Short mmCIF file of C-alpha atoms in Angstrom, two decimals:
data_model
loop_
_atom_site.label_atom_id
_atom_site.label_comp_id
_atom_site.label_asym_id
_atom_site.label_seq_id
_atom_site.Cartn_x
_atom_site.Cartn_y
_atom_site.Cartn_z
CA MET A 1 45.74 -174.00 84.16
CA PRO A 2 45.11 -170.43 82.96
CA LEU A 3 41.72 -169.63 81.48
CA ARG A 4 42.28 -168.80 77.81
CA SER A 5 39.05 -169.43 75.96
CA GLY A 6 35.33 -169.89 76.34
CA LYS A 7 32.62 -167.79 77.93
CA LEU A 8 34.13 -168.06 81.41
CA ALA A 9 37.47 -166.76 80.16
CA THR A 10 35.83 -163.70 78.61
CA LEU A 11 33.77 -163.06 81.74
CA ILE A 12 36.63 -163.20 84.23
CA GLU A 13 38.66 -160.01 84.59
CA ARG A 14 42.18 -160.56 83.36
CA SER A 15 45.32 -158.74 84.44
CA PRO A 16 44.71 -155.80 86.80
CA LEU A 17 47.51 -153.97 84.98
CA ARG A 18 45.84 -153.96 81.58
CA ARG A 19 45.13 -150.63 79.93
CA LEU A 20 41.54 -149.56 80.46
CA GLY A 21 39.46 -148.74 77.39
CA ALA A 22 36.39 -146.54 76.94
CA GLN A 23 34.16 -149.60 77.40
CA ASP A 24 35.58 -150.08 80.92
CA LEU A 25 34.69 -146.60 82.20
CA ARG A 26 31.65 -145.96 84.36
CA GLY A 27 29.72 -143.10 85.93
CA TRP A 28 29.48 -141.98 89.55
CA TRP A 29 26.67 -144.41 90.31
CA PHE A 30 29.10 -147.34 90.01
CA LEU A 31 31.21 -146.02 92.90
CA ALA A 32 28.13 -145.05 94.91
CA ILE A 33 26.27 -148.34 94.52
CA VAL A 34 29.30 -150.52 95.29
CA GLN A 35 30.25 -148.44 98.34
CA ILE A 36 26.66 -148.43 99.63
CA GLY A 37 26.56 -152.19 99.18
CA VAL A 38 29.77 -152.41 101.20
CA ALA A 39 28.37 -150.07 103.87
CA ILE A 40 25.20 -152.14 104.39
CA CYS A 41 26.81 -154.95 106.32
CA VAL A 42 26.50 -156.68 109.68
CA PRO A 43 29.71 -155.08 111.10
CA LEU A 44 28.36 -151.60 110.26
CA PHE A 45 25.20 -152.29 112.23
CA ALA A 46 27.31 -153.76 115.01
CA LEU A 47 29.35 -150.53 114.93
CA GLY A 48 26.21 -148.36 114.99
CA GLY A 49 24.81 -150.53 117.77
CA GLN A 50 27.92 -150.13 119.90
CA LEU A 51 27.99 -146.38 119.33
CA GLY A 52 24.31 -146.23 120.30
CA GLN A 53 25.08 -148.05 123.54
CA HIS A 54 28.08 -145.82 124.36
CA MET A 55 26.65 -142.40 123.47
CA ARG A 56 23.41 -140.48 123.66
CA PHE A 57 22.13 -140.05 120.11
CA VAL A 58 22.12 -136.25 120.44
CA ASP A 59 25.85 -136.50 121.21
CA LEU A 60 26.50 -139.14 118.57
CA ALA A 61 24.87 -137.22 115.71
CA PRO A 62 27.50 -134.42 115.42
CA ALA A 63 30.34 -136.93 115.80
CA LEU A 64 28.79 -139.10 113.10
CA LEU A 65 28.35 -136.23 110.67
CA THR A 66 31.93 -135.10 111.28
CA ALA A 67 33.32 -138.60 110.71
CA THR A 68 31.33 -139.29 107.53
CA THR A 69 32.18 -135.88 106.09
CA LEU A 70 35.87 -136.58 106.69
CA THR A 71 35.42 -139.99 105.11
CA ALA A 72 33.73 -138.55 102.01
CA VAL A 73 36.31 -135.78 101.52
CA THR A 74 39.35 -138.02 101.94
CA CYS A 75 37.78 -140.62 99.63
CA MET A 76 37.38 -137.90 97.00
CA LEU A 77 41.06 -137.00 97.34
CA THR A 78 42.43 -140.53 97.14
CA GLY A 79 39.88 -141.36 94.44
CA MET A 80 41.32 -138.62 92.22
CA VAL A 81 44.62 -140.49 92.19
CA GLY A 82 42.84 -143.54 90.76
CA VAL A 83 41.18 -141.52 88.00
CA ARG A 84 44.56 -140.19 86.88
CA ALA A 85 46.69 -143.33 87.32
CA ARG A 86 44.09 -145.89 86.06
CA VAL A 87 45.87 -148.65 88.02
CA PRO A 88 45.07 -150.43 91.31
CA THR A 89 46.14 -148.96 94.65
CA ALA A 90 48.85 -151.59 95.02
CA MET A 91 50.48 -150.23 91.87
CA ILE A 92 50.04 -146.62 92.99
CA VAL A 93 51.91 -147.18 96.25
CA GLN A 94 54.84 -148.61 94.29
CA ARG A 95 55.26 -145.17 92.72
CA THR A 96 55.09 -143.57 96.16
CA PHE A 97 57.13 -146.00 98.27
CA GLY A 98 59.26 -147.48 95.47
CA PRO A 99 58.77 -150.98 93.99
CA GLY A 100 60.13 -152.72 97.10
CA GLY A 101 58.42 -150.45 99.61
CA GLY A 102 55.20 -150.65 97.65
CA LYS A 103 55.18 -154.43 97.96
CA LEU A 104 55.50 -154.10 101.74
CA ILE A 105 52.50 -151.76 101.77
CA ALA A 106 50.60 -154.18 99.52
CA VAL A 107 51.20 -156.95 102.07
CA ILE A 108 49.67 -154.73 104.76
CA PHE A 109 46.63 -154.17 102.55
CA ILE A 110 46.37 -157.92 101.97
CA VAL A 111 46.46 -158.79 105.68
CA THR A 112 43.95 -156.04 106.48
CA LEU A 113 41.48 -157.12 103.79
CA PHE A 114 41.83 -160.75 104.89
CA GLY A 115 40.88 -159.59 108.37
CA TRP A 116 37.82 -157.74 107.09
CA PHE A 117 36.72 -160.77 105.10
CA GLY A 118 37.10 -162.88 108.23
CA VAL A 119 35.04 -160.47 110.37
CA GLN A 120 32.26 -160.33 107.79
CA THR A 121 32.11 -164.08 107.26
CA GLU A 122 32.20 -164.86 110.96
CA LEU A 123 29.29 -162.50 111.61
CA LEU A 124 27.36 -163.93 108.67
CA VAL A 125 27.67 -167.47 110.04
CA HIS A 126 26.62 -166.36 113.52
CA SER A 127 23.67 -164.40 112.12
CA VAL A 128 22.40 -167.17 109.83
CA ASN A 129 22.49 -169.72 112.65
CA ALA A 130 20.78 -167.30 115.05
CA LEU A 131 17.98 -166.64 112.56
CA LEU A 132 17.49 -170.31 111.75
CA LYS A 133 17.49 -171.29 115.41
CA SER A 134 14.89 -168.65 116.31
CA SER A 135 12.68 -169.48 113.30
CA VAL A 136 12.86 -173.26 112.86
CA GLY A 137 14.95 -174.47 115.80
CA PHE A 138 17.81 -175.64 113.56
CA GLU A 139 21.38 -174.49 113.08
CA PHE A 140 24.26 -175.57 110.82
CA ASN A 141 27.63 -176.84 111.90
CA ARG A 142 29.64 -173.63 112.29
CA LEU A 143 32.73 -174.80 110.38
CA LEU A 144 30.71 -176.26 107.50
CA LEU A 145 28.61 -173.09 107.16
CA THR A 146 31.75 -170.93 107.28
CA LEU A 147 33.30 -172.89 104.40
CA LEU A 148 30.08 -172.71 102.36
CA CYS A 149 29.69 -168.95 102.87
CA GLY A 150 33.32 -168.32 101.98
CA LEU A 151 32.95 -170.31 98.76
CA VAL A 152 29.78 -168.51 97.65
CA MET A 153 31.13 -165.02 98.34
CA SER A 154 34.41 -165.78 96.60
CA SER A 155 32.65 -166.57 93.32
CA THR A 156 31.82 -163.01 92.26
CA ALA A 157 35.20 -161.66 93.36
CA ILE A 158 36.89 -164.28 91.19
CA ILE A 159 34.99 -162.96 88.16
CA GLY A 160 36.07 -159.39 88.90
CA VAL A 161 34.72 -155.85 88.77
CA LYS A 162 31.82 -156.73 86.44
CA ALA A 163 30.35 -159.10 89.01
CA LEU A 164 30.90 -156.59 91.83
CA GLY A 165 28.69 -154.10 90.03
CA LYS A 166 26.00 -156.66 89.15
CA VAL A 167 25.68 -157.94 92.73
CA ALA A 168 25.54 -154.40 94.11
CA TYR A 169 22.90 -153.23 91.58
CA LEU A 170 20.69 -156.17 92.59
CA ALA A 171 21.34 -156.21 96.32
CA VAL A 172 21.36 -152.55 97.36
CA PRO A 173 17.72 -151.70 96.46
CA LEU A 174 16.52 -154.90 98.18
CA LEU A 175 18.59 -154.16 101.26
CA LEU A 176 17.31 -150.60 101.54
CA ILE A 177 13.69 -151.75 101.19
CA ILE A 178 14.01 -154.50 103.81
CA LEU A 179 15.91 -152.31 106.28
CA SER A 180 13.28 -149.57 105.97
CA VAL A 181 10.71 -151.86 107.63
CA PRO A 182 12.20 -152.04 111.16
CA THR A 183 13.17 -148.39 110.88
CA TRP A 184 9.61 -147.32 110.03
CA LEU A 185 8.13 -149.54 112.76
CA THR A 186 10.45 -148.06 115.36
CA LEU A 187 9.98 -144.42 114.39
CA SER A 188 6.20 -144.78 114.16
CA THR A 189 5.68 -146.62 117.46
CA ARG A 190 8.36 -145.18 119.75
CA ASP A 191 9.02 -141.76 121.29
CA LEU A 192 11.84 -140.46 119.11
CA HIS A 193 12.68 -137.65 121.54
CA ALA A 194 13.10 -140.12 124.39
CA ILE A 195 15.27 -142.42 122.26
CA ALA A 196 17.50 -139.57 121.09
CA ASN A 197 18.07 -138.34 124.65
CA ALA A 198 18.33 -141.71 126.38
CA PRO A 199 21.53 -141.97 128.49
CA ALA A 200 24.37 -144.17 127.30
CA GLY A 201 23.97 -147.77 128.38
CA ALA A 202 27.73 -148.27 128.70
CA THR A 203 30.83 -146.16 129.37
CA PRO A 204 30.37 -143.05 127.18
CA PHE A 205 32.72 -142.50 124.24
CA PRO A 206 34.23 -139.00 123.92
CA PHE A 207 33.51 -137.09 120.68
CA GLY A 208 36.99 -137.69 119.26
CA VAL A 209 36.94 -141.42 119.96
CA ALA A 210 33.58 -141.81 118.20
CA VAL A 211 34.83 -139.89 115.16
CA SER A 212 38.05 -141.90 115.11
CA ILE A 213 36.18 -145.22 115.27
CA VAL A 214 33.92 -144.35 112.31
CA PHE A 215 36.58 -142.55 110.25
CA GLY A 216 39.27 -145.11 111.07
CA GLY A 217 36.93 -147.99 110.36
CA HIS A 218 36.47 -146.73 106.81
CA MET A 219 40.11 -145.86 106.29
CA VAL A 220 40.79 -149.06 104.39
CA GLY A 221 38.06 -148.16 101.89
CA ILE A 222 39.53 -144.66 101.60
CA ALA A 223 43.06 -145.91 101.06
CA VAL A 224 42.08 -148.44 98.38
CA ALA A 225 39.51 -146.17 96.70
CA PRO A 226 41.62 -146.08 93.49
CA ASP A 227 40.78 -149.77 92.97
CA LEU A 228 37.26 -148.59 92.06
CA THR A 229 37.76 -144.98 90.96
CA ARG A 230 40.19 -146.00 88.22
CA PHE A 231 37.07 -147.13 86.35
CA LEU A 232 35.31 -143.75 86.65
CA ARG A 233 35.12 -141.36 83.74
CA SER A 234 36.16 -138.16 85.49
CA PRO A 235 36.98 -136.51 88.84
CA ARG A 236 33.38 -135.24 88.91
CA ASP A 237 32.19 -138.84 89.16
CA VAL A 238 34.48 -139.38 92.16
CA VAL A 239 33.08 -136.34 93.96
CA ILE A 240 29.44 -137.26 93.37
CA GLY A 241 29.92 -140.97 94.11
CA ALA A 242 31.79 -140.29 97.38
CA THR A 243 29.25 -137.66 98.44
CA VAL A 244 26.28 -139.97 97.87
CA SER A 245 27.79 -143.07 99.48
CA PHE A 246 29.85 -141.69 102.36
CA GLY A 247 28.40 -138.22 102.86
CA ILE A 248 24.66 -139.05 102.65
CA VAL A 249 23.92 -142.78 102.91
CA LEU A 250 26.60 -143.80 105.44
CA PRO A 251 25.54 -141.43 108.28
CA VAL A 252 21.91 -142.45 107.76
CA LEU A 253 22.75 -146.16 108.04
CA ILE A 254 24.91 -145.79 111.15
CA GLY A 255 22.41 -143.37 112.70
CA VAL A 256 19.50 -145.73 112.10
CA SER A 257 21.38 -148.67 113.60
CA ALA A 258 22.29 -146.56 116.66
CA LEU A 259 18.65 -145.48 117.14
CA LEU A 260 17.44 -149.07 116.83
CA SER A 261 20.03 -150.26 119.34
CA VAL A 262 18.78 -147.70 121.88
CA ALA A 263 15.13 -148.48 121.19
CA TYR A 264 15.56 -152.24 121.62
CA GLY A 265 18.45 -152.25 124.07
CA THR A 266 20.83 -154.21 121.84
CA GLY A 267 23.36 -153.59 119.08
CA ASP A 268 22.84 -157.07 117.64
CA LEU A 269 21.37 -156.67 114.13
CA ILE A 270 19.76 -160.12 114.20
CA ALA A 271 18.09 -159.47 117.54
CA LEU A 272 16.80 -156.18 116.15
CA LEU A 273 15.38 -157.78 113.02
CA ILE A 274 13.72 -160.55 115.04
CA ALA A 275 12.33 -158.02 117.52
CA THR A 276 10.76 -155.99 114.71
CA SER A 277 9.21 -159.15 113.20
CA VAL A 278 10.97 -158.86 109.83
CA GLY A 279 11.22 -162.66 109.75
CA ILE A 280 12.70 -164.54 106.80
CA PRO A 281 13.64 -161.37 104.85
CA ALA A 282 16.16 -160.82 107.65
CA LEU A 283 18.13 -163.79 106.33
CA LEU A 284 18.22 -162.19 102.88
CA VAL A 285 19.49 -158.95 104.44
CA VAL A 286 22.31 -160.71 106.23
CA VAL A 287 23.45 -162.79 103.24
CA LEU A 288 23.26 -159.97 100.66
CA ALA A 289 24.79 -157.41 103.03
CA THR A 290 27.80 -159.63 103.68
CA TRP A 291 28.13 -160.67 100.04
CA THR A 292 28.22 -157.10 98.70
CA SER A 293 30.94 -156.24 101.22
CA ASN A 294 33.08 -159.34 101.09
CA ASP A 295 33.36 -159.70 97.33
CA LYS A 296 34.92 -156.22 97.29
CA ASN A 297 37.30 -157.18 100.12
CA LEU A 298 38.44 -160.22 98.17
CA TYR A 299 38.68 -158.37 94.86
CA GLU A 300 40.91 -155.71 96.40
CA SER A 301 43.06 -158.21 98.28
CA ALA A 302 43.66 -160.05 95.00
CA LEU A 303 44.69 -156.78 93.32
CA ALA A 304 47.24 -156.27 96.10
CA LEU A 305 48.41 -159.88 95.78
CA SER A 306 48.89 -159.34 92.03
CA SER A 307 51.50 -156.69 92.75
CA VAL A 308 53.42 -159.10 94.98
CA LEU A 309 52.94 -162.20 92.78
CA PRO A 310 52.60 -160.70 89.27
CA LYS A 311 53.04 -164.02 87.44
CA MET A 312 49.93 -165.60 88.94
CA GLU A 313 46.54 -164.93 87.36
CA ARG A 314 44.26 -162.62 89.33
CA TRP A 315 41.40 -165.13 89.60
CA LYS A 316 43.70 -167.72 91.17
CA LEU A 317 44.92 -165.17 93.69
CA THR A 318 41.31 -164.28 94.49
CA ALA A 319 40.46 -167.92 95.12
CA ALA A 320 43.47 -168.23 97.42
CA ALA A 321 42.48 -165.03 99.23
CA GLY A 322 38.98 -166.41 99.75
CA ALA A 323 40.36 -169.59 101.25
CA ILE A 324 42.63 -167.70 103.66
CA GLY A 325 39.89 -165.26 104.66
CA THR A 326 37.54 -168.15 105.34
CA CYS A 327 40.11 -169.76 107.62
CA ILE A 328 40.45 -166.48 109.54
CA ALA A 329 36.67 -166.41 109.95
CA ALA A 330 36.69 -169.97 111.25
CA ALA A 331 39.36 -169.04 113.79
CA GLY A 332 37.22 -166.15 115.18
CA ILE A 333 38.31 -162.52 114.85
CA PHE A 334 35.24 -160.44 115.75
CA ARG A 335 36.08 -160.28 119.46
CA HIS A 336 38.70 -157.63 118.56
CA PHE A 337 36.35 -155.58 116.32
CA ILE A 338 36.64 -152.10 117.91
CA GLU A 339 40.42 -152.45 118.38
CA LEU A 340 40.64 -153.49 114.72
CA LEU A 341 38.79 -150.35 113.58
CA ILE A 342 40.98 -148.01 115.61
CA GLY A 343 44.15 -149.80 114.53
CA LEU A 344 43.19 -149.59 110.87
CA GLY A 345 42.76 -145.83 111.09
CA ILE A 346 46.20 -145.36 112.60
CA THR A 347 48.05 -147.85 110.36
CA ILE A 348 46.31 -147.54 106.98
CA GLY A 349 45.45 -143.84 107.21
CA PRO A 350 49.08 -142.67 106.96
CA ILE A 351 49.56 -144.77 103.81
CA ALA A 352 46.81 -142.79 102.10
CA GLY A 353 48.25 -139.56 103.49
CA VAL A 354 51.69 -140.30 102.03
CA TYR A 355 50.60 -141.33 98.54
CA LEU A 356 48.16 -138.41 98.33
CA SER A 357 50.91 -135.98 99.32
CA ASP A 358 53.27 -137.50 96.76
CA PHE A 359 50.56 -137.33 94.09
CA LEU A 360 50.16 -133.59 94.67
CA LEU A 361 53.94 -133.05 94.55
CA ARG A 362 54.80 -135.39 91.63
CA ARG A 363 51.69 -135.71 89.50
CA GLU A 364 53.77 -136.62 86.45
CA VAL A 365 54.70 -140.06 87.84
CA TYR A 366 51.03 -140.96 88.38
CA GLY A 367 49.92 -140.77 84.76
CA ALA A 368 48.29 -143.87 83.31
CA GLU A 369 51.35 -144.58 81.15
CA ALA A 370 54.00 -143.59 83.69
CA PRO A 371 56.28 -146.48 84.74
CA ALA A 372 57.13 -147.17 88.39
CA THR A 373 60.76 -146.04 88.38
CA GLY A 374 63.21 -144.83 90.99
CA PRO A 375 64.86 -146.50 93.99
CA ALA A 376 63.54 -149.78 95.33
CA ILE A 377 62.51 -148.06 98.54
CA ARG A 378 61.74 -144.33 98.81
CA TRP A 379 62.72 -143.79 102.40
CA GLN A 380 61.06 -140.42 102.86
CA ALA A 381 57.73 -142.12 102.17
CA VAL A 382 58.46 -144.92 104.65
CA ILE A 383 59.62 -142.44 107.32
CA ALA A 384 56.51 -140.28 106.83
CA TRP A 385 54.28 -143.36 107.13
CA VAL A 386 55.97 -144.58 110.33
CA GLY A 387 55.86 -141.03 111.68
CA GLY A 388 52.13 -140.84 110.99
CA ILE A 389 51.59 -144.08 112.91
CA GLY A 390 53.65 -142.67 115.78
CA VAL A 391 51.58 -139.48 115.93
CA GLY A 392 48.36 -141.51 115.84
CA LEU A 393 49.50 -143.69 118.74
CA SER A 394 50.65 -140.63 120.67
CA THR A 395 47.25 -138.97 120.44
CA LEU A 396 45.26 -142.14 121.11
CA ALA A 397 44.09 -142.61 124.69
CA PRO A 398 45.73 -145.36 126.78
CA ASN A 399 42.38 -147.13 127.25
CA GLN A 400 42.19 -147.38 123.45
CA LEU A 401 45.65 -149.05 123.30
CA GLY A 402 47.39 -145.73 122.61
CA LEU A 403 50.03 -143.69 124.46
CA GLY A 404 47.94 -140.61 125.29
CA LEU A 405 50.95 -138.27 125.11
CA MET A 406 49.24 -135.32 123.42
CA THR A 407 46.03 -134.04 121.84
CA LEU A 408 45.78 -132.56 118.34
CA THR A 409 42.45 -132.80 116.50
CA THR A 410 41.00 -135.25 119.12
CA VAL A 411 40.58 -137.75 116.21
CA SER A 412 43.61 -140.06 116.24
CA ALA A 413 42.95 -141.51 112.77
CA LEU A 414 42.88 -137.98 111.33
CA ASP A 415 46.02 -137.05 113.30
CA ALA A 416 47.86 -140.00 111.75
CA PHE A 417 46.63 -139.18 108.24
CA LEU A 418 47.57 -135.48 108.45
CA ALA A 419 50.93 -136.16 110.10
CA ALA A 420 51.92 -138.52 107.28
CA PHE A 421 50.63 -136.12 104.61
CA LEU A 422 52.46 -133.09 106.02
CA GLY A 423 55.51 -135.08 107.11
CA TYR A 424 56.06 -136.43 103.61
CA ALA A 425 55.69 -132.95 102.10
CA ALA A 426 58.24 -131.58 104.56
CA LEU A 427 60.73 -134.41 103.96
CA THR A 428 60.42 -133.97 100.19
CA TRP A 429 60.95 -130.21 100.46
CA PHE A 430 64.08 -130.64 102.62
CA SER A 431 65.35 -133.32 100.21
CA VAL A 432 64.94 -130.99 97.23
CA ARG A 433 66.53 -128.08 99.08
CA GLY A 434 69.41 -130.30 100.17
CA GLY A 435 70.00 -131.38 96.57
CA GLU A 436 70.00 -127.77 95.39
CA ARG A 437 72.55 -126.76 98.04
CA ALA A 438 74.77 -129.74 97.11
CA GLN A 439 74.71 -128.71 93.43
CA ALA A 440 75.53 -125.11 94.33
#
């Protein structure tokens, strides 16, 4: 039954398509705090740990700064679309790809966000059991703990954007305080110069691969940035929020996790926390870090589901998304983590490139009151997206599941994004010129 009255009904966010009022708008800190909460997660430390094992830190640092700068700038650009349109990303892509094409893109977002929820939940279960086993010699049944974690993290996403902000405002300061302890212990007791110049413990990653992994791994957040930025007051808030979260905090977090992985010889966050004697607070880190990331994954997947199933209430779709994501976690998805990050950059990146290009060319259709009109499928958008994926695969090395046919920027995720952006602009220009010649 739909929720129509009572305190719970007023608390839960209703239709994602409702017109936003002045009371819904927020400042830059909302975007920054939610994105930082998403960034502080077990997969991010696993990513930093793997980068630390595959690159000397002195080589990783410039790649990391390049990747996070690209992430911040592209988030600013896609975020501007959200400020103007004031609707979720799944609605924005319907204006770019057409109502039918937009639903296809929404399905891709849904599957991707389900995958992220599964990765996060799987790592949470593993981490909680590892901490409990090392501390008290006890561990939960994996399936039972997976179901419990999925249920708890789904609760705030079901409520909506208000709960996302509340959890992030509470969790982020605690997470930063707790994570500063192992960082301080390491920097004060180890030779930082030796750590920074230590040789890679595994096959070294080239500069472009490292940038592509970090940039591509955050491409989903970039592409769905309008889901959050539609609540911001102005473009200035987008710029500041993206700069703080992606441009400043993100490189510090990944850099710290890479340094710790070199210092302790492991990229496993739990092993690091145990080794630095953080103890029980480590459990709080793991739970809060996953919660602040996964409630956003669920919230955004439900927004995408709403565009495909508009007659169902958002909170019901969120609950269903939580159930599916939990099942994916139970099945085990983390073994394909690095491939997932690279694949996301090449598949999702071109979507953002196409709708950003269309926004710059047809700003009038992205106004808050503009209806999604036009053909069911806008084929130039679909062709540009597929072309972007093709370019990304062509520039990706064969050992990274690519074709290795050419080299452009050395960052395959960026190649895919730019190819889709420029390809769409070119197709639109030729379409307009062709129409003018036909009329003449």
